[in-house]
Coordinates of C-alpha atoms and ligand atoms in Angstrom, one line a residue:
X202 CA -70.1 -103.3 -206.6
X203 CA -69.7 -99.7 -205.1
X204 CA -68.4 -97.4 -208.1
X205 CA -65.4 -95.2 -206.4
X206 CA -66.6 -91.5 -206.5
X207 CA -63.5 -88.4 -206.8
X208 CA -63.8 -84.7 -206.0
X209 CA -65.1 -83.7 -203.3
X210 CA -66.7 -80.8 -204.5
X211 CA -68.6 -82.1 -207.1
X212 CA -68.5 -86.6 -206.8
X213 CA -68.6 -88.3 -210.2
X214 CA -67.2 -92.2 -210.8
X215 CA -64.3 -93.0 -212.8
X216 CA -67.2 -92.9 -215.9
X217 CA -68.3 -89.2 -214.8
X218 CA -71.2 -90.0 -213.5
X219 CA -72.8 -87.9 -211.2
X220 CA -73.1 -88.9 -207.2
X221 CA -76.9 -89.3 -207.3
X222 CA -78.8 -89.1 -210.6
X223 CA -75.9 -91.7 -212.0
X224 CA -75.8 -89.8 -215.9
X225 CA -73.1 -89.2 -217.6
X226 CA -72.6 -86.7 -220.7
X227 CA -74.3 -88.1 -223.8
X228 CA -77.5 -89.6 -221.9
X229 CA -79.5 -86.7 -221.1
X230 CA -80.9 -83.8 -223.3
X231 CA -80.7 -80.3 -223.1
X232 CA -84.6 -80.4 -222.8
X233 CA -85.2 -81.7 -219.5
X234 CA -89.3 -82.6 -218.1
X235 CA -89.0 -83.4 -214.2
X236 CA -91.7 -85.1 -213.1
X237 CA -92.3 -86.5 -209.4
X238 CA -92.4 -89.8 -209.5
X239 CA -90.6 -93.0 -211.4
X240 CA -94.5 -94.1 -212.2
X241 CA -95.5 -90.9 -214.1
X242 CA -91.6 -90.8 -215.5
X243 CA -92.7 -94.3 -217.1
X244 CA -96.3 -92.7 -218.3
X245 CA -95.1 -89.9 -219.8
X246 CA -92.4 -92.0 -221.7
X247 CA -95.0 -93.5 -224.0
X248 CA -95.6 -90.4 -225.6
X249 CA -92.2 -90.4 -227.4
X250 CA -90.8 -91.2 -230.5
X251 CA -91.1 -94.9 -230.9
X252 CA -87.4 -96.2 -230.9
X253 CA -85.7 -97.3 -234.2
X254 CA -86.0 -100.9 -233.9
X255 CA -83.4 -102.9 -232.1
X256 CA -82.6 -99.7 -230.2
X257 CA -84.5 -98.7 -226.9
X258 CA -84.9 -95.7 -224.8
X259 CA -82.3 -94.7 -223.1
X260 CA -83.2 -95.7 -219.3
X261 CA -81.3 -95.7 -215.8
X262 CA -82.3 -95.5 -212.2
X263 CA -79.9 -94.4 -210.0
X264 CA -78.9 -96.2 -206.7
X265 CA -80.7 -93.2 -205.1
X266 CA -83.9 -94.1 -207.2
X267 CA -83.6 -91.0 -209.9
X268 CA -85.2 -92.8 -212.9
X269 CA -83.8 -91.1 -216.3
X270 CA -85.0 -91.8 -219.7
X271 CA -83.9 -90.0 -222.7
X272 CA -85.7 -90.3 -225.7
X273 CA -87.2 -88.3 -228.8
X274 CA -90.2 -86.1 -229.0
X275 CA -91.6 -84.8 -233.1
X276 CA -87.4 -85.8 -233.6
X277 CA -86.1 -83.9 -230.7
X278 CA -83.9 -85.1 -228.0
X279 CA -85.7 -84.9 -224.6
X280 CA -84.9 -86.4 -221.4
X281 CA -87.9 -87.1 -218.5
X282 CA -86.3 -87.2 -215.0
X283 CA -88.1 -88.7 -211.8
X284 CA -87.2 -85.8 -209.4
X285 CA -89.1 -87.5 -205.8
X286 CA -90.3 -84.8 -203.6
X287 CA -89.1 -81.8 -202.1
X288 CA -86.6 -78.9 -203.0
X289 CA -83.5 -80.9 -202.2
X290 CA -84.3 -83.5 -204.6
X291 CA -85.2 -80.5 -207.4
X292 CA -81.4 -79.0 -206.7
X293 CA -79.9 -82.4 -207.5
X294 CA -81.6 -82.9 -210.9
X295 CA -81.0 -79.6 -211.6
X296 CA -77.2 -79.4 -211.0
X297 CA -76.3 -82.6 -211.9
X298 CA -78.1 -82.6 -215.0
X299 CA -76.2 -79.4 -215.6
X300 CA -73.4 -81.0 -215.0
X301 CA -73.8 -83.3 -217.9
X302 CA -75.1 -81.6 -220.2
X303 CA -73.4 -79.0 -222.8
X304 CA -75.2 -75.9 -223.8
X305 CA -78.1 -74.2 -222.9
X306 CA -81.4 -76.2 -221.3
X307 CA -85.2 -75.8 -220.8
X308 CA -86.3 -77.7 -217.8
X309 CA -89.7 -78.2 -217.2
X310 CA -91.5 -79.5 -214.3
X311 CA -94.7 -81.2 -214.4
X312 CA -96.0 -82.1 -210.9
X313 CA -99.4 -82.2 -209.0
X314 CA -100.2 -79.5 -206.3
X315 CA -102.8 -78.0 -204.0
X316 CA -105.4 -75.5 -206.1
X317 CA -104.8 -72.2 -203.2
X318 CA -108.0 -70.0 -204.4
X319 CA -110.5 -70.2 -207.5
X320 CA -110.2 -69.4 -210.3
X321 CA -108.2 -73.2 -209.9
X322 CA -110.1 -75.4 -209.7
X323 CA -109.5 -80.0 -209.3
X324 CA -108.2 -81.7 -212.6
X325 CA -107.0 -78.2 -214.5
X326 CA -103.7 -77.6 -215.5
X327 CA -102.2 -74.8 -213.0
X328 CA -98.9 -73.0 -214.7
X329 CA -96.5 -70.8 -212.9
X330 CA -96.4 -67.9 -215.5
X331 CA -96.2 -65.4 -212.4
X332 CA -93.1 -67.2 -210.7
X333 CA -93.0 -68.9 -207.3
X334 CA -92.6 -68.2 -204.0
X335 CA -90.6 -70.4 -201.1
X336 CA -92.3 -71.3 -198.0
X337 CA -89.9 -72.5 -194.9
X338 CA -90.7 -73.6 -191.4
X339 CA -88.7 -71.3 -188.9
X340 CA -87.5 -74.1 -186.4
X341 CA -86.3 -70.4 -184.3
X342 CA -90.2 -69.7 -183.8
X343 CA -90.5 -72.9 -181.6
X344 CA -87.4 -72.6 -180.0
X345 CA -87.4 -68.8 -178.9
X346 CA -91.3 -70.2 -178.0
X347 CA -90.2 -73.2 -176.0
X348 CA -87.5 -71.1 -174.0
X349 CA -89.7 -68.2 -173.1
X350 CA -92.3 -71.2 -171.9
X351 CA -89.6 -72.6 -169.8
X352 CA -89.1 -69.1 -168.2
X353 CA -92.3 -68.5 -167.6
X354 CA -92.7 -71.8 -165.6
X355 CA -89.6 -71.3 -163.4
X356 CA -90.9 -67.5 -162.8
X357 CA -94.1 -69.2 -161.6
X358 CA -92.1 -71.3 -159.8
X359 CA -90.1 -69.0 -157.6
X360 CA -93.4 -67.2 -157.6
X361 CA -95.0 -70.0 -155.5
X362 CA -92.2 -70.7 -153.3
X363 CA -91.3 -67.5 -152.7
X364 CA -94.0 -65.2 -152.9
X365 CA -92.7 -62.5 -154.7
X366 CA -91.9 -62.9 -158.6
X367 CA -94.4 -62.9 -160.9
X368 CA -94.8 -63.8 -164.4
X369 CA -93.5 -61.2 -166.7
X370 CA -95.9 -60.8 -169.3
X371 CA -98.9 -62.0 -170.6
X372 CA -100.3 -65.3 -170.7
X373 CA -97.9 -67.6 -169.3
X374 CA -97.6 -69.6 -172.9
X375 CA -94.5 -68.8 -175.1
X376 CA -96.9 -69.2 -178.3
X377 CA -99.6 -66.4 -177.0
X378 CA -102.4 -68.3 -177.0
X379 CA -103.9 -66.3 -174.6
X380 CA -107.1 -67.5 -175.5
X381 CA -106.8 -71.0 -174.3
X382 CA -107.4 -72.9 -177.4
X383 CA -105.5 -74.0 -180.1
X384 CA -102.0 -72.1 -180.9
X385 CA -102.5 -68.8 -183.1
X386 CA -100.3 -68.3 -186.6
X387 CA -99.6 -64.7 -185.7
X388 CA -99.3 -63.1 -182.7
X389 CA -97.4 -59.9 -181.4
X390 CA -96.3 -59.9 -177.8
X391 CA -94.9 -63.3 -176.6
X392 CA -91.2 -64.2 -175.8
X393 CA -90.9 -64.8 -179.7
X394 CA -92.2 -61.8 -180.9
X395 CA -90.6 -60.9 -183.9
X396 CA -89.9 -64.5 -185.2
X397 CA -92.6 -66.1 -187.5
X398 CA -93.5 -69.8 -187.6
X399 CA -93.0 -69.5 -191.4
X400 CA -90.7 -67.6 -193.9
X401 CA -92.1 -66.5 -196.7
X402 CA -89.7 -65.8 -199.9
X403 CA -90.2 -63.0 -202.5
X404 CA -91.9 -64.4 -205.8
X405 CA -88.6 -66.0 -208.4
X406 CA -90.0 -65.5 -211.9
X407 CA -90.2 -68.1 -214.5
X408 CA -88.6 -68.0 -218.3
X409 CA -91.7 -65.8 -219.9
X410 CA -91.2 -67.8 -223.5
X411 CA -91.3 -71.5 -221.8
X412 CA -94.3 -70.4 -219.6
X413 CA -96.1 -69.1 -222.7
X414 CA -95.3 -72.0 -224.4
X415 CA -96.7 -74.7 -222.0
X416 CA -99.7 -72.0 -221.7
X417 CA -99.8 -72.3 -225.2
X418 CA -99.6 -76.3 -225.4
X419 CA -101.9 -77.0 -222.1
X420 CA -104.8 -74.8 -224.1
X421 CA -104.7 -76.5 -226.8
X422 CA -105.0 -80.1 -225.0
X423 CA -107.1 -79.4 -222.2
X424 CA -109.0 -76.2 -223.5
X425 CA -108.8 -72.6 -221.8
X426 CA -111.2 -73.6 -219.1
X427 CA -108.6 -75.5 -217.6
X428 CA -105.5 -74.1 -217.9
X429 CA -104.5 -70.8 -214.9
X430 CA -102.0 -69.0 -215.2
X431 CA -100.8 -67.7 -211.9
X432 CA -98.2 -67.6 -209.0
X433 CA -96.6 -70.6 -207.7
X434 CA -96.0 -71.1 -203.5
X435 CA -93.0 -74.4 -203.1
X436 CA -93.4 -75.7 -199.5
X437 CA -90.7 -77.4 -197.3
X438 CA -93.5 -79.7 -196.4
X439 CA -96.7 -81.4 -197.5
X440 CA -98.2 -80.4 -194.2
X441 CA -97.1 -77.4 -191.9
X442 CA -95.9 -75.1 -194.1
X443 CA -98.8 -75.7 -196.8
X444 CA -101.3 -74.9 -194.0
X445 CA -102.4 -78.4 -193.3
X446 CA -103.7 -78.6 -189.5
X447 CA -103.7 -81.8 -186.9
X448 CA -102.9 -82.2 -183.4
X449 CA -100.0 -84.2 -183.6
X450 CA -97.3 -81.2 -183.9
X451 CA -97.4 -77.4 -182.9
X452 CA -97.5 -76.3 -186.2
X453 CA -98.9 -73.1 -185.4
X454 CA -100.2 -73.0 -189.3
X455 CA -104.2 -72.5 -188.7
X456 CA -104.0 -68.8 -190.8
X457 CA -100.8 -69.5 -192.8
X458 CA -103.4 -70.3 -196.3
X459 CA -105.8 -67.8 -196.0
X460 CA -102.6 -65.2 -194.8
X461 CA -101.0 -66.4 -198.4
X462 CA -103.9 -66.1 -200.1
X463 CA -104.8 -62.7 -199.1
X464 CA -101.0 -61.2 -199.9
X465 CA -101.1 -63.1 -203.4
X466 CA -104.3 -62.6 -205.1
X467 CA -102.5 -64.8 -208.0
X468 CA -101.0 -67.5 -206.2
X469 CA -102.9 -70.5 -207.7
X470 CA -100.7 -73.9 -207.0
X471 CA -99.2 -74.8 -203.7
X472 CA -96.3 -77.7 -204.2
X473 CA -93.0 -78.4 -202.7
X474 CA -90.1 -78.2 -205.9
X475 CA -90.6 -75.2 -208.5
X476 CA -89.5 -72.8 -206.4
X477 CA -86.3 -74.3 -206.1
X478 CA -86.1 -75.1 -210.1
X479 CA -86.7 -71.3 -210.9
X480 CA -84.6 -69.9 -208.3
X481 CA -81.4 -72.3 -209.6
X482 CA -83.1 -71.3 -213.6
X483 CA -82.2 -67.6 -212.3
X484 CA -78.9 -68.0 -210.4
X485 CA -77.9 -69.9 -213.4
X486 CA -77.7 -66.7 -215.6
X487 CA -79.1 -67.8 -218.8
X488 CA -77.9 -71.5 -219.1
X489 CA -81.1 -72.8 -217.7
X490 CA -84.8 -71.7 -219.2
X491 CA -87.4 -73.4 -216.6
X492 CA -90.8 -72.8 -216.1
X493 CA -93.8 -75.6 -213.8
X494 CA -96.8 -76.8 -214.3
X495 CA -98.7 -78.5 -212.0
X496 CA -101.8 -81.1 -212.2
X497 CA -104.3 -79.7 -209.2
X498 CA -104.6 -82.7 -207.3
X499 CA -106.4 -81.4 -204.3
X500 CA -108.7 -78.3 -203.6
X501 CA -107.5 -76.5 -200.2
X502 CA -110.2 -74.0 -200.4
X503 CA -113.3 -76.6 -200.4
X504 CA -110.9 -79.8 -199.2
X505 CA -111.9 -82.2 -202.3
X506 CA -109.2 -84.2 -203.6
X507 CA -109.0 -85.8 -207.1
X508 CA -110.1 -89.2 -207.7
X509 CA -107.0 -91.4 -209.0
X510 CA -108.6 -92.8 -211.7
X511 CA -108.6 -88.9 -213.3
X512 CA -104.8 -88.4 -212.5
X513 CA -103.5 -90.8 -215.4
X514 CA -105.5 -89.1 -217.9
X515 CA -104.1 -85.4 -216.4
X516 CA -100.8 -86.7 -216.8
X517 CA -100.5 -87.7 -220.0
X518 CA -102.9 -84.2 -221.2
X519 CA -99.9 -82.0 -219.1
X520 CA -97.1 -84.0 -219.9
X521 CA -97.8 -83.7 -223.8
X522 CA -98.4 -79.8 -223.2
X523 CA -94.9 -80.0 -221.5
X524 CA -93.3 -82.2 -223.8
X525 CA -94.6 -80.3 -226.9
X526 CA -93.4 -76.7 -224.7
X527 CA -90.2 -78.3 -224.4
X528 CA -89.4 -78.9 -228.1
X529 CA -90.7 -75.8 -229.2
X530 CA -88.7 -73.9 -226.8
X531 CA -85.2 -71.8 -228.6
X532 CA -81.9 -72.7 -227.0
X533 CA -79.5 -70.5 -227.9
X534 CA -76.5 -72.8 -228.8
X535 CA -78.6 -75.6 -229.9
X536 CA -76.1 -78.1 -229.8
X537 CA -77.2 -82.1 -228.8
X538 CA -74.9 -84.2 -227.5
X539 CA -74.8 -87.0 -229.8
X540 CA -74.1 -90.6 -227.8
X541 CA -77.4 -92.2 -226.9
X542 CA -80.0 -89.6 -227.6
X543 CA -82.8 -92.5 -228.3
X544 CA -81.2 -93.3 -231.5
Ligands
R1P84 C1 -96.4 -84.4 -202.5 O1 -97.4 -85.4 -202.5 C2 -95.7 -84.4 -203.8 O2 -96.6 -84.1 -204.9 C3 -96.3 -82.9 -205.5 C4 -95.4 -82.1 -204.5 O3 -94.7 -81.1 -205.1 C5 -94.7 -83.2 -203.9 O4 -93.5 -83.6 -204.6 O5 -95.6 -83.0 -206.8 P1 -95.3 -84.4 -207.6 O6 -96.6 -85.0 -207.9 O7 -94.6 -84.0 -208.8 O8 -94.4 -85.3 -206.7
URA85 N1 -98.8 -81.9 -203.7 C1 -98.6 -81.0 -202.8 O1 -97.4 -80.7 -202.4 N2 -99.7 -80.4 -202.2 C2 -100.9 -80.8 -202.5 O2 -101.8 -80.2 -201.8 C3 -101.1 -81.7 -203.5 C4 -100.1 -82.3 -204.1

């Protein structure tokens, strides 16, 4: 049975439940931790409150696969959110748990990322005190790339046939790689010039009080050797646009980390959603507090990647710091919708 859906602008069913996350008012907490997938949205649910006998946790999954459980943590109502991957998926938790929600909220995301430059390090707890940056793949790179190639090979062409044209400019490739091997990240002169394989945002900031608080909170767990503070890069993929190189695609990415690193001496954690969560935080003037933390799950300066069997334990040490942040954290108009807040 397919629930009928009005407005729109902004679906909800007959219930007012929202077009993909499926909640209506009364299920989900101002105090929101997004976390990436429906397996560490289960984890991380074990550290509540244990429910009053007779009466679970609040639990739905959504026909899209959004997993939402709302709960209590030390008495408070909190809701954990499986988000998926990407920034799209981060703008529909984010509105549509606005959407059902009255007052003011503190979102948190806990996710696992790339460690960019030391001091981050595998296993510690990377936190985006310093805001985030967004990085996009240009598609208009390739294409103003893939006409000037075009051009170039009819010039040669008309060259051979009739003698007298010759190739404009340069090396004959529309992605200047004059020097014969791979493509280059930057160049100057080709048919593209002034186009860039990837876009690079100014930094978003985070709420200062939530990022101190999960500061705070991931200390205390994990111990100061583990926490970094630092900025936060959100991709629009796991691979070209967070530098990672193969021979499949033109990516055209071979400088794009060490070109990030050296621009942002404090960008620590390299993901693909927190950018998206503080840029909403902002644009939502005050309504939304949000802040991320992420679990470093890989190493892109030496290319070691965590063993699973360490993940768990991460999890549950930066999903208590969050939860614990998240509680701890002042909303102005305090108010808590009463329905089915784990009670
Ligand atoms: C990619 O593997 C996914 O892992 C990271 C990235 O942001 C992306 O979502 O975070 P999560 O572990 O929270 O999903
Ligand atoms: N998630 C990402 O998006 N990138 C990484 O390198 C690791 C986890």
């Amino acid at each position: 049975h397919k629930p009928t859906y009005t407005n729109a602008n902004f679906p909800t069913d007959v219930e007012g439940r929202t077009y993909h996350l499926g909640t209506k008012e009364g299920e989900v907490a101002p105090r929101i931790l997004s976390v990436g997938s429906v397996g560490r949205a289960q984890l991380l649910s074990t550290l509540l409150d244990p429910p009053a006998p007779g009466k679970p946790l609040f639990e739905r999954i959504s026909s899209r696969g959004f997993l939402t459980i709302t709960g209590r943590f030390e008495g408070e109502p909190v809701s954990i959110v499986s988000t998926h991957m990407g920034m799209p998926n981060m703008d529909f938790v984010v509105r549509e748990n606005r959407a059902v929600v009255r007052g003011q909220m503190a979102i948190v995301r806990l996710g696992t990322c790339g460690a960019v430059q030391r001091p981050a390090k595998l296993g510690d707890l990377l936190i985006a005190s310093h805001g985030s940056i967004g990085i996009r793949r240009d598609s208009d790179y390739w294409t103003l790339a893939f006409q000037k190639e075009q051009e170039q090979a009819q010039l040669q062409h008309h060259a051979a046939g009739h003698g007298g044209l010759t190739a404009a400019n340069g090396n004959g490739n529309g992605f200047g790689n004059s020097n014969g091997g791979g493509l280059s990240y930057s160049y100057g002169s080709g048919a593209a010039a002034g186009a860039r394989p990837y876009m690079v945002s100014l930094p978003v900031p985070a709420d200062g009080e939530l990022a101190a608080l999960l500061t705070a909170e991931a200390t205390a767990v994990v111990g100061p050797g583990r926490v970094v503070q630092g900025l936060n890069a959100s991709a629009d993929s796991f691979y070209s646009s967070q530098g990672r190189t193969g021979s499949d695609f033109e990516d055209c990415n071979a400088a794009l980390l060490g070109e990030l690193a050296a621009a942002h001496p404090d960008l620590v954690s390299l993901e693909m959603e927190t950018f998206q969560l503080l840029d909403l935080a902002r644009c939502s003037r005050g309504s939304i507090k949000a802040a991320g933390m992420c679990v470093a799950l890989a190493e892109r300066y030496s290319n070691a990647f965590l063993e699973y069997s360490r993940l768990e334990e991460l999890e549950i040490a930066g999903g208590t710091a969050a939860l614990r942040a998240l509680v701890r954290c002042r909303l102005s108009d305090g108010n808590t919708p009463a329905a089915s807040m784990g009670e």
